[in-house]
Short mmCIF file of C-alpha atoms in Angstrom, two decimals:
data_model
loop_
_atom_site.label_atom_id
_atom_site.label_comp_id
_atom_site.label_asym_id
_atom_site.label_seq_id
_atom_site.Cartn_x
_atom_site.Cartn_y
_atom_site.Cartn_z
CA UNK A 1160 0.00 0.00 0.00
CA UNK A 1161 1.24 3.35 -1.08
CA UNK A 1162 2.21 5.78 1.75
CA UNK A 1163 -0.37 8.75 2.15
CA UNK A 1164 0.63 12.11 0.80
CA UNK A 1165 1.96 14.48 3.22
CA UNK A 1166 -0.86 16.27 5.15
CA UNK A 1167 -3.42 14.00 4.01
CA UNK A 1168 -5.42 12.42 7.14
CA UNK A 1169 -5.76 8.73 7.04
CA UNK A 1170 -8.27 6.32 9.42
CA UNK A 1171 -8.94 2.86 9.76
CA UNK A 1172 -11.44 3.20 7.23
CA UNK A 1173 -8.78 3.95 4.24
CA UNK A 1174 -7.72 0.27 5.08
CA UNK A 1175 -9.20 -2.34 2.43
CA UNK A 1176 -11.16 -5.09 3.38
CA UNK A 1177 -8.49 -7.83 3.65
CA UNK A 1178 -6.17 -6.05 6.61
CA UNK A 1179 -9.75 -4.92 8.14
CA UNK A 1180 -10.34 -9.07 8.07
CA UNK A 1181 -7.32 -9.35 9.93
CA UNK A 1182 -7.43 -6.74 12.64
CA UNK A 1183 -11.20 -8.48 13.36
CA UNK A 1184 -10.06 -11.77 13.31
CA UNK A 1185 -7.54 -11.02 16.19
CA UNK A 1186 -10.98 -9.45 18.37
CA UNK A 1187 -10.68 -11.05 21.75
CA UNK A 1188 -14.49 -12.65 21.70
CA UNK A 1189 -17.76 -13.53 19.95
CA UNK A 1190 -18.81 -10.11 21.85
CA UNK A 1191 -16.22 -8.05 20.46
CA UNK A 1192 -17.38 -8.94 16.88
CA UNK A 1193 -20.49 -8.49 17.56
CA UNK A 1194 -19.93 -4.82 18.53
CA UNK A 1195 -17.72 -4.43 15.67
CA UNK A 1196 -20.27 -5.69 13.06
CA UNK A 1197 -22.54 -3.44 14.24
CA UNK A 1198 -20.57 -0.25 13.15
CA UNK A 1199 -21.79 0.34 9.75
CA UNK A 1200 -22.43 -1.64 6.57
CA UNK A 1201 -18.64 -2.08 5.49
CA UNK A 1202 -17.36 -3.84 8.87
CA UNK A 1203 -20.86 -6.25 8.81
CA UNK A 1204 -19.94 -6.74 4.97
CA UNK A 1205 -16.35 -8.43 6.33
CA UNK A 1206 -17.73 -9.75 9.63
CA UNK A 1207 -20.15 -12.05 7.86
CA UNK A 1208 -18.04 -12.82 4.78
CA UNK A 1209 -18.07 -16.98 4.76
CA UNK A 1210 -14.41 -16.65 4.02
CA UNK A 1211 -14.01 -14.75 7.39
CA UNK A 1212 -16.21 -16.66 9.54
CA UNK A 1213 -14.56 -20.00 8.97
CA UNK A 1214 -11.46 -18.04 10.06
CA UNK A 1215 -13.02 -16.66 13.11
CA UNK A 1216 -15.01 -19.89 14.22
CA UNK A 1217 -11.50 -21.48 14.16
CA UNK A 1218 -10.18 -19.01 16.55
CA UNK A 1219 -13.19 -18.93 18.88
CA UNK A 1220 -14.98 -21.86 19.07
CA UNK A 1221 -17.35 -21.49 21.81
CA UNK A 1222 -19.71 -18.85 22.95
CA UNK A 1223 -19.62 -17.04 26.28
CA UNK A 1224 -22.23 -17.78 29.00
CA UNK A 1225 -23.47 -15.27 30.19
CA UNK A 1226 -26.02 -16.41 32.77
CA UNK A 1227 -29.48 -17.60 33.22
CA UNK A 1228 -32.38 -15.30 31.52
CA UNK A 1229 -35.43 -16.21 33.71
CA UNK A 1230 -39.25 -15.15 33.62
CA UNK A 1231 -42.50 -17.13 34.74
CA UNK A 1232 -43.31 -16.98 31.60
CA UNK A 1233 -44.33 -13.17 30.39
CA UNK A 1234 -41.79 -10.95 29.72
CA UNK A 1235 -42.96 -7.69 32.13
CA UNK A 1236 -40.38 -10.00 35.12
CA UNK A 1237 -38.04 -10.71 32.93
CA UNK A 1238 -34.63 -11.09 34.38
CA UNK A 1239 -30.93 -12.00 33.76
CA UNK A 1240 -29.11 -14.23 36.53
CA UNK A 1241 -25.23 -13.23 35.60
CA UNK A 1242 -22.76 -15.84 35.67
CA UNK A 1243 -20.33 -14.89 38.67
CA UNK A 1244 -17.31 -15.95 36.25
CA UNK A 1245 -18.40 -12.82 33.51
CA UNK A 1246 -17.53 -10.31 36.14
CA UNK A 1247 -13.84 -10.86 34.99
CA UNK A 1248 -13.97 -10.49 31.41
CA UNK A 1249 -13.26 -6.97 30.49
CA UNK A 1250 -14.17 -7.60 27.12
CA UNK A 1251 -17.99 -8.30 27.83
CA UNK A 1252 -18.69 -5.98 30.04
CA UNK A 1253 -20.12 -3.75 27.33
CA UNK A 1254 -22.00 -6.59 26.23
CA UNK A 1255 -23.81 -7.33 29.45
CA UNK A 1256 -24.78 -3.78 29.93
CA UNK A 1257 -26.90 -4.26 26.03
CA UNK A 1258 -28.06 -7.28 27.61
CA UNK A 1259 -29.30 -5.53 31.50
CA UNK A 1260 -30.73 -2.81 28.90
CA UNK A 1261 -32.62 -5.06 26.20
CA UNK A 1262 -33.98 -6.93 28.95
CA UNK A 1263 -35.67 -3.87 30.60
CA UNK A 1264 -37.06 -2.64 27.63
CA UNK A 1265 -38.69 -5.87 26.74
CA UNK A 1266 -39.92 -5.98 30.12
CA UNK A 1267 -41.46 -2.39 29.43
CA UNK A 1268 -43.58 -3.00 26.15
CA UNK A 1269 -46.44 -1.88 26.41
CA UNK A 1270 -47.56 -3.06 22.80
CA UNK A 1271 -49.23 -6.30 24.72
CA UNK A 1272 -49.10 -6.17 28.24
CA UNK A 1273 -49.52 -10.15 28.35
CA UNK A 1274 -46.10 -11.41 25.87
CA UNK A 1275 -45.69 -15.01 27.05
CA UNK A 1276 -42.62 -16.49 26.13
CA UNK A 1277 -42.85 -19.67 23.92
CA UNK A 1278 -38.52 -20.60 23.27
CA UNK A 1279 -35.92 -18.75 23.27
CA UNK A 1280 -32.47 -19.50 21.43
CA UNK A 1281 -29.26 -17.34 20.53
CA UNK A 1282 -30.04 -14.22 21.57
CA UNK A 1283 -34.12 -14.74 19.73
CA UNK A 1284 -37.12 -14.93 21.91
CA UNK A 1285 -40.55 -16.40 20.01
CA UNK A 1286 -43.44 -14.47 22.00
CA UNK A 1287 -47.03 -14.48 21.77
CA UNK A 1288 -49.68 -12.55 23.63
CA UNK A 1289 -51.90 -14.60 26.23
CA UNK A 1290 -55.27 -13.56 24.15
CA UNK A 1291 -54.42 -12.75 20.91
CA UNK A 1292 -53.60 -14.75 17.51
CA UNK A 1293 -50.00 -13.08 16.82
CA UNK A 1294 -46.53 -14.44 17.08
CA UNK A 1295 -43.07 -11.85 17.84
CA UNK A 1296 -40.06 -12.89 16.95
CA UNK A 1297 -37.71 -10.78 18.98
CA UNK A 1298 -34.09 -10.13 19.05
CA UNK A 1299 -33.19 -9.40 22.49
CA UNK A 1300 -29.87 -7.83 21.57
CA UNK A 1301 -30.91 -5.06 19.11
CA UNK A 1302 -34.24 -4.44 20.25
CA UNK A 1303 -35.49 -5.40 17.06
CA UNK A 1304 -38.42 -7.54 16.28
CA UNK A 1305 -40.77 -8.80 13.20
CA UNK A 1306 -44.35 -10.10 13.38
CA UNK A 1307 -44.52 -13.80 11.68
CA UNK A 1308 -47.09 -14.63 9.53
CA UNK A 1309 -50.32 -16.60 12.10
CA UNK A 1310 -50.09 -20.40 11.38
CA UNK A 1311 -52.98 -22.40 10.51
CA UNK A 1312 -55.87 -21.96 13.30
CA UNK A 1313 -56.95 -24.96 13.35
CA UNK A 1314 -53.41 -26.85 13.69
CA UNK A 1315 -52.07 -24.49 16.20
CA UNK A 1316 -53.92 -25.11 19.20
CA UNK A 1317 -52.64 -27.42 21.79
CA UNK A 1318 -49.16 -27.14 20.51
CA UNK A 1319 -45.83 -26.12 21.77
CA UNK A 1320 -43.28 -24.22 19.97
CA UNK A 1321 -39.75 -24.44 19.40
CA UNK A 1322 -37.17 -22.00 17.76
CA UNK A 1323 -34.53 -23.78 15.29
CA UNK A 1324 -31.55 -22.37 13.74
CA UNK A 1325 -31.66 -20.16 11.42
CA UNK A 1326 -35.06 -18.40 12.69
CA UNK A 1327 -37.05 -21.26 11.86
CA UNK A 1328 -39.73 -22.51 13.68
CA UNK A 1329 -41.68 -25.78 14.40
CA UNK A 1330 -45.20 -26.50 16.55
CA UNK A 1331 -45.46 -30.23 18.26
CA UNK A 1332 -48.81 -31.39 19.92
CA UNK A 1333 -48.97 -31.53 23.34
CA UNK A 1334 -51.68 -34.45 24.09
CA UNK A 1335 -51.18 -34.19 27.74
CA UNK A 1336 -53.24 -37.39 29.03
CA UNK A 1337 -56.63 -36.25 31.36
CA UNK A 1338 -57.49 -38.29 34.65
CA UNK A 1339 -60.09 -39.52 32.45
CA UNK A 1340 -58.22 -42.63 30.35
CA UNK A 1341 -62.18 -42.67 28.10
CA UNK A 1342 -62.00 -39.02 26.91
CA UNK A 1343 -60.02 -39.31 23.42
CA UNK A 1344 -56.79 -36.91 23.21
CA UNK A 1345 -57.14 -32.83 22.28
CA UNK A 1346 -55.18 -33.55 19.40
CA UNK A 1347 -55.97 -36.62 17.08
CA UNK A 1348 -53.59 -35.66 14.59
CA UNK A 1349 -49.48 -36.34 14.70
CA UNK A 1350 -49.31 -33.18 12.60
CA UNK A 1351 -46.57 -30.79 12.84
CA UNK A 1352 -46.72 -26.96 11.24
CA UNK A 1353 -43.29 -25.75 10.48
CA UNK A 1354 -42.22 -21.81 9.39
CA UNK A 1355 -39.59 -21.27 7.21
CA UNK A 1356 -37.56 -18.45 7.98
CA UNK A 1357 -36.52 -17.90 4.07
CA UNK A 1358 -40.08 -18.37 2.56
CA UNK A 1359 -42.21 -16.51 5.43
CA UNK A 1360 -44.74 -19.51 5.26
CA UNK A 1361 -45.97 -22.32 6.95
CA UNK A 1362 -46.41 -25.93 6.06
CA UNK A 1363 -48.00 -28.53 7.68
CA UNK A 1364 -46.02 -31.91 7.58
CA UNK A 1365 -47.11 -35.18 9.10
CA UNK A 1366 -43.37 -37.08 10.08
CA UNK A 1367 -42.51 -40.25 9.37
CA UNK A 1368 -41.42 -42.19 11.85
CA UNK A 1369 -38.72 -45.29 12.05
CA UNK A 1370 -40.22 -48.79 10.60
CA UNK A 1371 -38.80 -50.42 13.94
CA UNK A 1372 -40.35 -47.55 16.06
CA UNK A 1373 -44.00 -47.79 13.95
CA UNK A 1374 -45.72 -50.00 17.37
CA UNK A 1375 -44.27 -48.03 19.94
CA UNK A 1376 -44.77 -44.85 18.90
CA UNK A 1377 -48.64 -45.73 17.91
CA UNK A 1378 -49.16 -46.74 21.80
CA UNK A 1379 -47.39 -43.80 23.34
CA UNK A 1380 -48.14 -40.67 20.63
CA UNK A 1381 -51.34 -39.97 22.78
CA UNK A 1382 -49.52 -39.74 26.27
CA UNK A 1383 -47.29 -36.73 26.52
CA UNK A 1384 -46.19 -35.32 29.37
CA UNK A 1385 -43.92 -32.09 28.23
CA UNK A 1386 -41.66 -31.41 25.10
CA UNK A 1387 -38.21 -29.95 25.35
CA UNK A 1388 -35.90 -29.13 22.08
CA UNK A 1389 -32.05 -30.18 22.21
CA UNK A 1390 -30.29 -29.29 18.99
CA UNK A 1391 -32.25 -29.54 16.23
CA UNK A 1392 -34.29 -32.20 17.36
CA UNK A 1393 -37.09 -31.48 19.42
CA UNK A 1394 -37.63 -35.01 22.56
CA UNK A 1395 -41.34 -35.78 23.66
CA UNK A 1396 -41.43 -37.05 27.31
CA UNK A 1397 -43.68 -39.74 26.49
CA UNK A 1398 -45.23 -43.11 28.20
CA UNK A 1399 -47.16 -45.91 27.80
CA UNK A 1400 -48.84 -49.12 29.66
CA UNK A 1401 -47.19 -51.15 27.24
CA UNK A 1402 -43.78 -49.40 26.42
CA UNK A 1403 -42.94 -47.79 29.24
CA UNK A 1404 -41.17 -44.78 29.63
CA UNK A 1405 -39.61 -42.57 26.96
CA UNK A 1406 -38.46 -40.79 24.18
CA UNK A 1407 -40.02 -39.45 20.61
CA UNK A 1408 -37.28 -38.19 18.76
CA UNK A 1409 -38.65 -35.03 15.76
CA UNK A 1410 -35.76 -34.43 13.62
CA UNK A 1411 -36.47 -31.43 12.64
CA UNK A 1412 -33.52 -31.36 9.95
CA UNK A 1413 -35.87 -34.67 8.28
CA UNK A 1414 -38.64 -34.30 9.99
CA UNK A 1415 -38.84 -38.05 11.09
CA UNK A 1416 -39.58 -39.87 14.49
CA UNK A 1417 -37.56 -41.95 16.17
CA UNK A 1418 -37.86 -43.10 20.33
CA UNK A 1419 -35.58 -43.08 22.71
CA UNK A 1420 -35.27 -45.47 25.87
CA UNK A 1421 -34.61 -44.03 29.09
CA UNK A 1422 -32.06 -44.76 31.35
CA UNK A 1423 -32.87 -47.84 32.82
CA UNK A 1424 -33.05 -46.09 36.17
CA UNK A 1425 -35.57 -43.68 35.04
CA UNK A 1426 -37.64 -46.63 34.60
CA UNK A 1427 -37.11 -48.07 37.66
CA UNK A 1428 -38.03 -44.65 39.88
CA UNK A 1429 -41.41 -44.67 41.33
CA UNK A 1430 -42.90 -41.47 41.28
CA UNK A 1431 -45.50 -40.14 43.84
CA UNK A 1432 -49.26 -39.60 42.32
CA UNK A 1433 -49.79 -36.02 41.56
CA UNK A 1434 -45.75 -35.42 41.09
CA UNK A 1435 -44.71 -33.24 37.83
CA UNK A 1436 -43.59 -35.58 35.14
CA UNK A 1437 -40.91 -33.53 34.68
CA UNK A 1438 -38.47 -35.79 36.28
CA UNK A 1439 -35.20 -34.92 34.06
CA UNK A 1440 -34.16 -32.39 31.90
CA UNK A 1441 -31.94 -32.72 28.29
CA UNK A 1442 -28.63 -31.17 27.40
CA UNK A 1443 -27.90 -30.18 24.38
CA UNK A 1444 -23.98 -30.85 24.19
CA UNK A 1445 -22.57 -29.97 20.88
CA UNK A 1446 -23.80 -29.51 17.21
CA UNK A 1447 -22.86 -33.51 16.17
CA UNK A 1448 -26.51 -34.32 18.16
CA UNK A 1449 -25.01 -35.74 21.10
CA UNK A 1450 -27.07 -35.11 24.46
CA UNK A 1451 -27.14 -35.65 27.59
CA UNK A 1452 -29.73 -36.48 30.79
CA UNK A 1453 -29.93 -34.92 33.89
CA UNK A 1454 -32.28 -36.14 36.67
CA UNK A 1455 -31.90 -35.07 39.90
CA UNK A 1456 -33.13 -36.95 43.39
CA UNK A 1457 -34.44 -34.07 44.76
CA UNK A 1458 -34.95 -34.84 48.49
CA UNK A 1459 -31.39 -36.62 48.53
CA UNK A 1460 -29.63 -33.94 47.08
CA UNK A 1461 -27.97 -36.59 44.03
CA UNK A 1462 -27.39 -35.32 40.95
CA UNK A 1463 -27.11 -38.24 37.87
CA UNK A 1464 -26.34 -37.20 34.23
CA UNK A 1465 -26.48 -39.72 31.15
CA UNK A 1466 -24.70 -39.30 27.85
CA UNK A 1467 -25.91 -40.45 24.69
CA UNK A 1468 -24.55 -40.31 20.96
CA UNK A 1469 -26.30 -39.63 17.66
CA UNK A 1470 -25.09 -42.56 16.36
CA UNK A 1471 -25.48 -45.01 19.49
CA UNK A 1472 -28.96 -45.64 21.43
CA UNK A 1473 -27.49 -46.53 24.92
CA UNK A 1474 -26.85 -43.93 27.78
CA UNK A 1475 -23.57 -43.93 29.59
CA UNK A 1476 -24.09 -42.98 33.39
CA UNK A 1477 -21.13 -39.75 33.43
CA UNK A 1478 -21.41 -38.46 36.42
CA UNK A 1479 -23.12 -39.64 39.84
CA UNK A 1480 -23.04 -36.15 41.97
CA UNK A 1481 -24.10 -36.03 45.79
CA UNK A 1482 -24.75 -32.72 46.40
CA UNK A 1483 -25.20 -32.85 50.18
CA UNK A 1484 -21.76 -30.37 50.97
CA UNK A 1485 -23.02 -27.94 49.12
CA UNK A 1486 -26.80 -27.43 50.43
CA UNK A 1487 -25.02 -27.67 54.05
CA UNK A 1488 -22.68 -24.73 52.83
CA UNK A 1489 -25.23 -22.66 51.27
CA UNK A 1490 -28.02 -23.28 54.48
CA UNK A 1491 -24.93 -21.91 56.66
CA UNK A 1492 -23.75 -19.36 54.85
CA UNK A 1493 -27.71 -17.99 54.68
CA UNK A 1494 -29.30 -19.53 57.84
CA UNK A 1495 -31.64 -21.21 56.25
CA UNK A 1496 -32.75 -24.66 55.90
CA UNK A 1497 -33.25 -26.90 52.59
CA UNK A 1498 -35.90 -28.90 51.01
CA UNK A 1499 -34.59 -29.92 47.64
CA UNK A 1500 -32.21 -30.01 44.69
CA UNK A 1501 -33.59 -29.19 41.57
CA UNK A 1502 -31.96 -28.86 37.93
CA UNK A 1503 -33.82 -25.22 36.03
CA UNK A 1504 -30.71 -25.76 33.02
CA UNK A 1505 -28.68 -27.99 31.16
CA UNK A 1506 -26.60 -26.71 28.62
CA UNK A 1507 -23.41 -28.07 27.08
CA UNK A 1508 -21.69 -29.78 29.64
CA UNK A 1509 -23.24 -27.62 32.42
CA UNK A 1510 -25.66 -27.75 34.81
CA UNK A 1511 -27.88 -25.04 36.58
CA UNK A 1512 -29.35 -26.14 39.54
CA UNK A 1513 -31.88 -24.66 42.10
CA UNK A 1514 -31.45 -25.16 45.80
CA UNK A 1515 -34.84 -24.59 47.36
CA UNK A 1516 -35.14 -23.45 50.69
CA UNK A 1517 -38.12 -24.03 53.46
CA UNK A 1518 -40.97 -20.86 52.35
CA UNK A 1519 -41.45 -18.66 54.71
CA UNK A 1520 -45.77 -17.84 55.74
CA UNK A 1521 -47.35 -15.84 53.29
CA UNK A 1522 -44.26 -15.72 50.88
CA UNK A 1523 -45.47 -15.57 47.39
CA UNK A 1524 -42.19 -17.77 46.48
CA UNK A 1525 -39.76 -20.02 47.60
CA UNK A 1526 -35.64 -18.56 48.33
CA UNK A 1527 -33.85 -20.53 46.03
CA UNK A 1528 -30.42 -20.59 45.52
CA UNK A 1529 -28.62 -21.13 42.02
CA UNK A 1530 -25.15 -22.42 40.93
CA UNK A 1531 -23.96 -23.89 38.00
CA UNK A 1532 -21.94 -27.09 38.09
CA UNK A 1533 -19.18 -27.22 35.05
CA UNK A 1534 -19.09 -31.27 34.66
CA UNK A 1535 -15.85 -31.74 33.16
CA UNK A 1536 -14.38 -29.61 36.30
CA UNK A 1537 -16.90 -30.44 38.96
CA UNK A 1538 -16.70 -26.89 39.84
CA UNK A 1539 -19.55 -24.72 41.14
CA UNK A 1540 -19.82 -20.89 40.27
CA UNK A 1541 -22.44 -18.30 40.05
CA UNK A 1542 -24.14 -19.07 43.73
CA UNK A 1543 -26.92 -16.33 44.36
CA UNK A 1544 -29.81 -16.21 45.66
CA UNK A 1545 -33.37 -15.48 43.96
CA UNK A 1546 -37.36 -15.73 45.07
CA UNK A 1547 -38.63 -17.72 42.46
CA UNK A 1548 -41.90 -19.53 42.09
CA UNK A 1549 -42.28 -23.07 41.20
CA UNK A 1550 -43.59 -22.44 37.34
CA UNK A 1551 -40.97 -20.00 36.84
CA UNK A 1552 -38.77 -20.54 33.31
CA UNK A 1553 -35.33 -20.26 32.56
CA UNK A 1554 -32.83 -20.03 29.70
CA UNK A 1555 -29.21 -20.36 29.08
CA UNK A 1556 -28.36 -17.31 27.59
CA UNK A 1557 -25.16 -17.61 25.15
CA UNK A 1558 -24.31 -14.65 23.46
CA UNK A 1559 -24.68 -15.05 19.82
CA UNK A 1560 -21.09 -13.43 18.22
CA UNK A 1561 -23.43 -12.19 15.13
CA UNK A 1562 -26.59 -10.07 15.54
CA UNK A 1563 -29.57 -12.15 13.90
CA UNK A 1564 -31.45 -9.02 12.95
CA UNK A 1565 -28.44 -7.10 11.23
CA UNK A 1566 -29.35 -6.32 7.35
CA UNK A 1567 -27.24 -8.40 4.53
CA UNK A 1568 -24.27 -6.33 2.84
CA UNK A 1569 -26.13 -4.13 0.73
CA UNK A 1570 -29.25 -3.45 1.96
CA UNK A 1571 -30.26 0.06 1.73
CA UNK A 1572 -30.60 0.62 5.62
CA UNK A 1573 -28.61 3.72 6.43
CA UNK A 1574 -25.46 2.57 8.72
CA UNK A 1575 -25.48 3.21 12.62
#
């Protein structure tokens, strides 16, 4: 590059695009890109560049937890639990003040006072007010959010939703069973309604499901206790007099069934009448479709976690934890006593969990106590304290490096 003439004043944005790549590529963080893509039109053109980001994925594999984003459901209480270990990161400290911010301002729209949440993933939140037929989805970085097109009526009742990559989204019935084994399920149907991100549209698809799986799946499909996505593949808690406990895999990426067998010890547990049937929670452990199980024994304070790969159908016991040290630390630290153990998050080899103290008369919640457990370490961080009720939600929040929302080079947006 040719020197400058003499008296002729020269920035960063004289540079061409290449040496721009490679200042960017030597950013400390996912965060620190993200800042920098959201400069002006020029830096996003290079920041998203596929050249650039196989580059940049190589230098930073993983994204930074930042904590637990938790609500009871709405977003007017939304709140962000900070990880204790993001306190010492200079570089997203800037980042968790956007995040403190966006939070507050979705918990002050006033366009629907009743936003429930239905997923969250990356940085995207899928909302929908309690009474009315419209669906949000919202980036909780930039503030920014687009109304989706209303699904089919008729399809979308007694569904859940998930959020997939990409913005994509997919609805799975719920058929909870009734006391009543003689009234037929809500949903007859094993339909699910998919949007496409790209297209704007839905589509209503009715999965296949695995020739070796065709019985099972027939005796279970109409007994479903809760849904939870891992991945791209969304697991229906599922049972049945004659198959037991377990497992309808929806690949999403195929959309085709499979099940899953629980742990052997999940089939053994005996479970008190009236008990959620919540009694473990999935992990979502890297993008090859491995996963893992956590189930906690609550009153006992043991924590046991499964792995499981894509390619295999057992589950390897990992990690048998007794938790008993802890609570004893925690109810002496805070003079308080404890009732049970309780796991709120799984995500990528760690674990959230929820220590729940005795409720005080007339106390609207229970004093709970967080921490997350790091697996591979068997170290415990971000211990607080919150008063949470029992239906309350929560969500890993990773910060995506790369703004969803952020216009493609080109577009005629004005830059910031």
């Amino acid at each position: 590059m040719a020197a400058p003439a003499a008296g002729v004043e020269t920035s960063f944005d004289d540079l061409a695009d290449d040496p721009v790549g490679e200042v960017f590529v030597r950013l400390p963080s996912q965060a620190s890109l993200a800042v920098a893509s959201a400069v002006c039109r020029r830096w996003r053109g290079v920041c998203t560049s596929p050249a650039f980001l196989r580059r940049f994925h190589r230098r930073h594999p993983g994204a930074p937890f930042l904590g637990l984003i938790h609500s009871a459901g709405g977003v007017w209480d939304l709140r962000l639990l900070r990880d204790a270990g993001t306190r010492s990161r200079p570089d997203l400290g800037a980042s968790l003040r956007a995040v403190d911010a966006a939070v507050l301002a979705l918990s002050r729209l006033r366009r629907y006072q009743d936003l429930q949440i239905l997923d969250y993933r990356g940085g995207l939140l899928v909302l929908k007010p309690r009474k009315y037929n419209h669906l949000f989805l919202h980036d909780l970085l930039t503030g920014r959010h687009v109304e989706l097109r209303w699904p089919l009526p008729h399809v979308f009742s007694n569904m859940s939703g998930f959020l997939l990559d990409g913005g994509n989204i997919v609805f799975v019935c719920e058929n909870e069973p009734g006391n009543n084994r003689q009234v037929p399920p809500r949903c007859e149907s094993d339909y699910s309604c998919v949007y496409s991100a790209s297209t704007g549209e839905w589509q209503l698809v009715q999965p296949s499901c695995r020739a070796a799986d065709t019985a099972r799946y027939a005796a279970c499909r109409h007994d479903v206790a809760w849904s939870q996505r891992a991945g791209e593949v969304v697991y229906s808690r599922c049972s049945g007099r004659d198959v037991g406990r377990c497992l309808v895999a929806l690949d999403t990426r195929t959309m085709s069934r499979s099940i899953v067998t629980l742990p052997s010890y999940l089939q053994r547990v005996h479970f008190p009448w009236g008990k959620p049937e919540r009694d473990f929670t999935l992990m979502e452990m890297d993008d090859r479709g491995n996963i893992g199980l956590v189930a906690a024994d609550e009153a006992n304070f043991v924590l046991r976690v499964w792995l499981r790969r894509e390619e295999g159908d057992e589950w390897t016991l990992y990690r048998k934890v007794v938790l008993l040290g802890l609570a004893h630390r925690v109810a002496e630290r805070y003079d308080v006593h404890m009732n049970s153990l309780q796991v709120v998050a799984a995500y990528s080899g760690t674990v959230h969990l929820r220590l729940v103290a005795a409720a005080e008369e007339q106390c609207k919640g229970s004093l709970c106590f967080f921490a997350s457990l790091n697996l591979a370490s068997m170290e415990f961080s971000n211990v607080q304290s919150e008063t949470v009720c029992e239906e309350d939600r929560f969500y890993p929040f990773t910060l995506p490096w790369r703004p969803p929302f952020l216009p493609p080079p080109g577009d005629e947006e004005a830059d910031n």
